[in-house]
Tab-separated table of C-alpha atoms in Angstrom:
chain	number	residue	atom	x	y	z
A	1	MET	CA	101.786	80.771	105.086
A	2	LYS	CA	100.747	79.224	101.784
A	3	LEU	CA	100.396	81.404	98.684
A	4	PHE	CA	98.919	80.385	95.322
A	5	LEU	CA	99.248	82.747	92.346
A	6	THR	CA	97.050	81.629	89.446
A	7	SER	CA	95.513	82.814	86.200
A	8	ASN	CA	92.194	81.152	87.000
A	9	PRO	CA	91.859	77.823	88.822
A	10	PHE	CA	88.277	77.331	87.634
A	11	LEU	CA	87.284	75.601	84.397
A	12	ALA	CA	84.444	76.826	82.178
A	13	ASN	CA	82.099	74.217	83.670
A	14	GLY	CA	82.844	75.436	87.190
A	15	GLU	CA	85.112	72.552	88.164
A	16	ILE	CA	88.455	73.122	89.851
A	17	CYS	CA	91.480	72.708	87.608
A	18	SER	CA	93.444	69.623	88.641
A	19	GLU	CA	96.261	70.284	86.162
A	20	ASN	CA	99.754	70.302	87.676
A	21	ASP	CA	98.304	68.938	90.947
A	22	PHE	CA	96.670	72.277	91.781
A	23	LEU	CA	93.620	70.834	93.517
A	24	TRP	CA	95.714	68.427	95.576
A	25	ASN	CA	98.217	71.075	96.672
A	26	PHE	CA	95.534	73.629	97.450
A	27	LYS	CA	93.283	71.215	99.343
A	28	TYR	CA	96.056	70.072	101.627
A	29	SER	CA	97.149	73.612	102.398
A	30	LEU	CA	93.858	74.184	104.243
A	31	PRO	CA	92.939	73.322	107.832
A	32	TYR	CA	90.043	71.027	108.695
A	33	GLU	CA	87.675	73.986	109.156
A	34	THR	CA	88.133	76.727	106.588
A	35	ASN	CA	86.846	80.240	107.142
A	36	ALA	CA	87.177	81.955	103.765
A	37	LEU	CA	87.145	85.632	102.843
A	38	PHE	CA	86.504	86.669	99.227
A	39	ILE	CA	88.291	89.982	98.608
A	40	SER	CA	86.668	91.781	95.708
A	41	SER	CA	88.089	93.686	92.774
A	42	PHE	CA	85.052	95.761	91.830
A	43	TYR	CA	84.203	96.582	95.423
A	44	LYS	CA	81.059	98.599	94.616
A	45	ASP	CA	79.351	95.704	92.818
A	46	ALA	CA	77.865	93.711	95.685
A	47	ILE	CA	75.647	91.540	93.480
A	48	THR	CA	78.550	90.367	91.327
A	49	ASN	CA	80.782	89.844	94.364
A	50	ASP	CA	78.192	87.675	96.105
A	51	ARG	CA	77.624	85.676	92.924
A	52	PHE	CA	81.318	84.982	92.409
A	53	ALA	CA	81.849	84.107	96.059
A	54	SER	CA	78.947	81.659	95.888
A	55	LYS	CA	80.260	80.094	92.675
A	56	ILE	CA	83.715	79.661	94.168
A	57	LYS	CA	82.284	78.016	97.264
A	58	ASP	CA	80.137	75.676	95.139
A	59	SER	CA	83.126	74.755	92.939
A	60	PHE	CA	85.246	73.807	95.921
A	61	ASN	CA	82.358	71.970	97.585
A	62	SER	CA	82.022	69.857	94.432
A	63	ALA	CA	85.704	68.961	94.810
A	64	ALA	CA	85.205	67.967	98.464
A	65	VAL	CA	86.825	71.160	99.756
A	66	PHE	CA	84.331	72.572	102.224
A	67	PHE	CA	84.216	76.065	103.718
A	68	LYS	CA	82.709	76.657	107.143
A	69	THR	CA	82.155	80.314	106.253
A	70	MET	CA	82.494	82.407	103.080
A	71	ASP	CA	82.509	86.134	103.765
A	72	VAL	CA	82.929	88.974	101.265
A	73	LEU	CA	85.083	92.086	101.622
A	74	ASP	CA	83.677	94.957	99.572
A	75	TYR	CA	82.026	98.331	100.254
A	76	ARG	CA	79.597	96.712	102.702
A	77	SER	CA	82.412	95.590	104.990
A	78	LEU	CA	84.853	98.501	104.787
A	79	THR	CA	85.105	98.658	108.574
A	80	MET	CA	86.306	95.052	108.896
A	81	THR	CA	89.102	95.137	111.449
A	82	LYS	CA	92.499	93.503	111.248
A	83	GLU	CA	91.410	90.909	113.790
A	84	GLU	CA	88.288	90.084	111.784
A	85	ILE	CA	90.296	89.663	108.575
A	86	LEU	CA	93.011	87.550	110.212
A	87	ALA	CA	90.302	85.271	111.638
A	88	HIS	CA	89.876	83.905	108.101
A	89	ASN	CA	92.378	81.140	107.360
A	90	LEU	CA	91.747	81.426	103.602
A	91	LEU	CA	91.844	84.680	101.640
A	92	ILE	CA	90.684	84.632	98.006
A	93	PHE	CA	91.702	87.666	95.947
A	94	ALA	CA	89.382	88.207	92.993
A	95	ASP	CA	90.229	88.820	89.360
A	96	GLY	CA	89.198	92.125	87.785
A	97	ASP	CA	91.087	95.382	87.284
A	98	VAL	CA	94.491	95.997	88.869
A	99	ALA	CA	94.083	99.730	89.450
A	100	THR	CA	90.520	99.543	90.806
A	101	GLN	CA	91.367	96.724	93.194
A	102	ASN	CA	94.609	98.397	94.249
A	103	ASP	CA	92.781	101.661	95.027
A	104	PHE	CA	90.338	99.718	97.200
A	105	PHE	CA	93.150	98.044	99.107
A	106	ARG	CA	94.865	101.349	99.801
A	107	ALA	CA	91.613	103.055	100.808
A	108	ILE	CA	90.912	100.485	103.544
A	109	GLY	CA	94.553	100.065	104.614
A	110	LEU	CA	94.504	96.376	103.713
A	111	LYS	CA	98.274	95.982	103.601
A	112	SER	CA	98.680	96.886	107.271
A	113	LYS	CA	95.653	94.781	108.220
A	114	LEU	CA	97.301	91.716	106.665
A	115	GLU	CA	100.574	92.032	108.568
A	116	GLY	CA	101.313	88.756	110.309
A	117	TYR	CA	98.819	86.746	108.259
A	118	ASP	CA	99.650	83.036	108.461
A	119	GLY	CA	96.890	81.257	106.546
A	120	THR	CA	96.407	80.346	102.884
A	121	ILE	CA	96.048	82.933	100.118
A	122	LEU	CA	94.656	82.296	96.636
A	123	GLY	CA	95.253	85.038	94.078
A	124	ILE	CA	93.250	84.873	90.853
A	125	GLY	CA	94.475	86.918	87.878
A	126	THR	CA	94.403	90.543	89.020
A	127	GLY	CA	94.306	89.455	92.629
A	128	ALA	CA	97.556	87.538	92.141
A	129	MET	CA	99.169	90.587	90.553
A	130	ASN	CA	98.233	92.871	93.456
A	131	LEU	CA	99.743	90.427	95.958
A	132	ALA	CA	103.258	91.271	94.747
A	133	GLN	CA	105.428	94.047	96.149
A	134	GLU	CA	104.871	95.871	92.867
A	135	ALA	CA	101.705	95.321	90.849
A	136	TYR	CA	101.883	95.656	87.065
A	137	SER	CA	98.771	97.103	85.449
A	138	ILE	CA	98.672	95.721	81.911
A	139	PRO	CA	97.040	98.168	79.451
A	140	GLU	CA	93.462	97.240	78.562
A	141	GLU	CA	92.475	100.021	76.157
A	142	GLU	CA	94.202	101.551	73.143
A	143	SER	CA	94.355	104.856	75.019
A	144	ASP	CA	96.299	103.102	77.802
A	145	ILE	CA	99.006	102.185	75.302
A	146	THR	CA	99.440	105.691	73.916
A	147	ASN	CA	98.846	107.709	77.092
A	148	PRO	CA	102.230	108.721	78.572
A	149	ASP	CA	100.539	109.336	81.939
A	150	TYR	CA	99.013	105.849	82.190
A	151	VAL	CA	100.110	104.340	85.505
A	152	ARG	CA	101.598	100.883	84.913
A	153	PHE	CA	103.015	100.110	88.340
A	154	TYR	CA	101.454	100.288	91.788
A	155	GLU	CA	102.531	99.378	95.284
A	156	GLY	CA	101.174	95.903	95.967
A	157	LEU	CA	100.495	93.979	99.179
A	158	GLY	CA	104.049	92.631	99.355
A	159	PHE	CA	103.532	88.882	99.796
A	160	THR	CA	106.008	88.106	97.001
A	161	LYS	CA	108.584	89.846	94.827
A	162	THR	CA	107.421	87.831	91.826
A	163	GLN	CA	105.322	89.808	89.349
A	164	ILE	CA	103.156	87.434	87.354
A	165	ILE	CA	101.353	87.973	84.075
A	166	PRO	CA	98.288	85.702	84.178
A	167	ARG	CA	96.864	83.979	81.087
A	168	TYR	CA	100.154	84.754	79.374
A	169	ASP	CA	99.585	82.828	76.130
A	170	GLU	CA	96.234	84.549	75.637
A	171	THR	CA	97.379	87.982	76.784
A	172	ILE	CA	100.328	88.336	74.410
A	173	MET	CA	98.099	87.604	71.395
A	174	LYS	CA	95.944	90.670	72.015
A	175	LYS	CA	96.190	93.874	70.049
A	176	LEU	CA	94.876	97.229	71.219
A	177	GLY	CA	94.227	99.187	68.064
A	178	GLY	CA	97.370	98.568	66.067
A	179	PHE	CA	99.503	97.977	69.125
A	180	SER	CA	100.756	94.579	70.258
A	181	LEU	CA	100.245	93.872	73.950
A	182	ARG	CA	103.221	91.515	73.794
A	183	ASP	CA	105.443	94.379	72.660
A	184	ARG	CA	104.096	96.587	75.449
A	185	ILE	CA	104.839	93.947	78.078
A	186	VAL	CA	108.348	93.415	76.732
A	187	THR	CA	108.981	97.162	76.783
A	188	ASP	CA	107.656	97.457	80.331
A	189	SER	CA	109.984	94.660	81.461
A	190	ALA	CA	112.993	96.976	81.083
A	191	GLY	CA	114.847	96.729	84.375
A	192	ARG	CA	112.220	94.297	85.704
A	193	LYS	CA	111.399	90.592	85.768
A	194	PHE	CA	107.965	89.182	84.949
A	195	LEU	CA	106.738	85.617	85.223
A	196	GLY	CA	104.255	84.670	82.490
A	197	LEU	CA	101.791	81.982	83.591
A	198	PRO	CA	99.675	80.162	80.980
A	199	GLU	CA	96.314	78.729	82.044
A	200	GLY	CA	96.839	75.705	84.272
A	201	SER	CA	100.222	76.834	85.600
A	202	TYR	CA	100.568	78.440	88.996
A	203	LEU	CA	103.085	79.593	91.551
A	204	MET	CA	102.941	78.015	95.003
A	205	SER	CA	104.793	79.530	97.935
A	206	THR	CA	105.206	77.805	101.296
A	207	ASP	CA	106.619	80.087	103.979
A	208	GLY	CA	108.418	82.088	101.294
A	209	HIS	CA	109.766	79.107	99.322
A	210	GLU	CA	108.348	79.520	95.823
A	211	LEU	CA	107.922	76.954	93.080
A	212	VAL	CA	106.167	77.178	89.705
A	213	HIS	CA	103.991	74.210	88.756
A	214	GLY	CA	103.551	73.906	84.991
A	215	SER	CA	105.231	75.666	82.076
A	216	PHE	CA	105.981	79.384	82.300
A	217	TYR	CA	107.750	82.277	80.621
A	218	LYS	CA	110.532	84.432	82.014
A	219	ILE	CA	110.397	88.020	80.751
A	220	ILE	CA	113.573	89.671	81.943
A	221	ASP	CA	114.732	93.099	80.836
A	222	LYS	CA	113.099	92.838	77.370
A	223	SER	CA	114.015	89.195	76.723
A	224	ILE	CA	111.638	86.191	76.810
A	225	SER	CA	112.286	82.508	77.375
A	226	LYS	CA	109.882	79.616	77.855
A	227	GLU	CA	110.656	77.140	80.617
A	228	GLU	CA	109.210	73.960	82.070
A	229	ALA	CA	107.970	73.254	85.592
A	230	GLY	CA	110.159	73.397	88.660
A	231	PHE	CA	111.361	76.990	88.472
A	232	MET	CA	112.073	78.720	91.769
A	233	PRO	CA	111.424	82.454	91.257
A	234	LYS	CA	113.798	83.354	94.073
A	235	SER	CA	116.532	82.928	91.462
A	236	PHE	CA	115.154	86.123	89.908
A	237	ASP	CA	116.909	87.968	92.737
């Protein structure tokens, strides 16, 4: 199985990011005929899901990566069976909202339906976060920061132990009210290990062997360090 955890592999103009050999590595992880499944975040918004799926397909087509099929998993396809899902040799997990996407996954029993999956998985932002054993829901509103009952951690799909924070450089600059999101992330790292990925960096896993391409940040038990490419997150263990 090949796993790609990214912030966003698409540039503003719709092209695929080639930084850190992403396009090359992704392209050659796919079989000759690719049957793709776009797994939504906001599963009730069919129009947006179809639009994003179409844009993703067009972006890859422009980079000479062609999909035979491009299906969408949202409220219209809740009854998709395990066999139907596993028939797709590429799964694309959408960006969006961690909690909303996670609720959708649990409602349709996606974790059990993905047992034994042996294709390629692309996680984008939120989708990459929910692929971990434990998904970290970064606060998005001021009330999330101050609410003691705000749920920050969810059971993820379990494809990796590595918890990424996508768009790390951008994320840590945000303030919610008077509260620093960087400080919140550092606080939430107590007893945990996060991997901060700036735009253009990504984690690639081949049959469980993980390697970060591009610069990254290690946030371990309230301490932060910036590192260069070549880090193997298994050393987190």
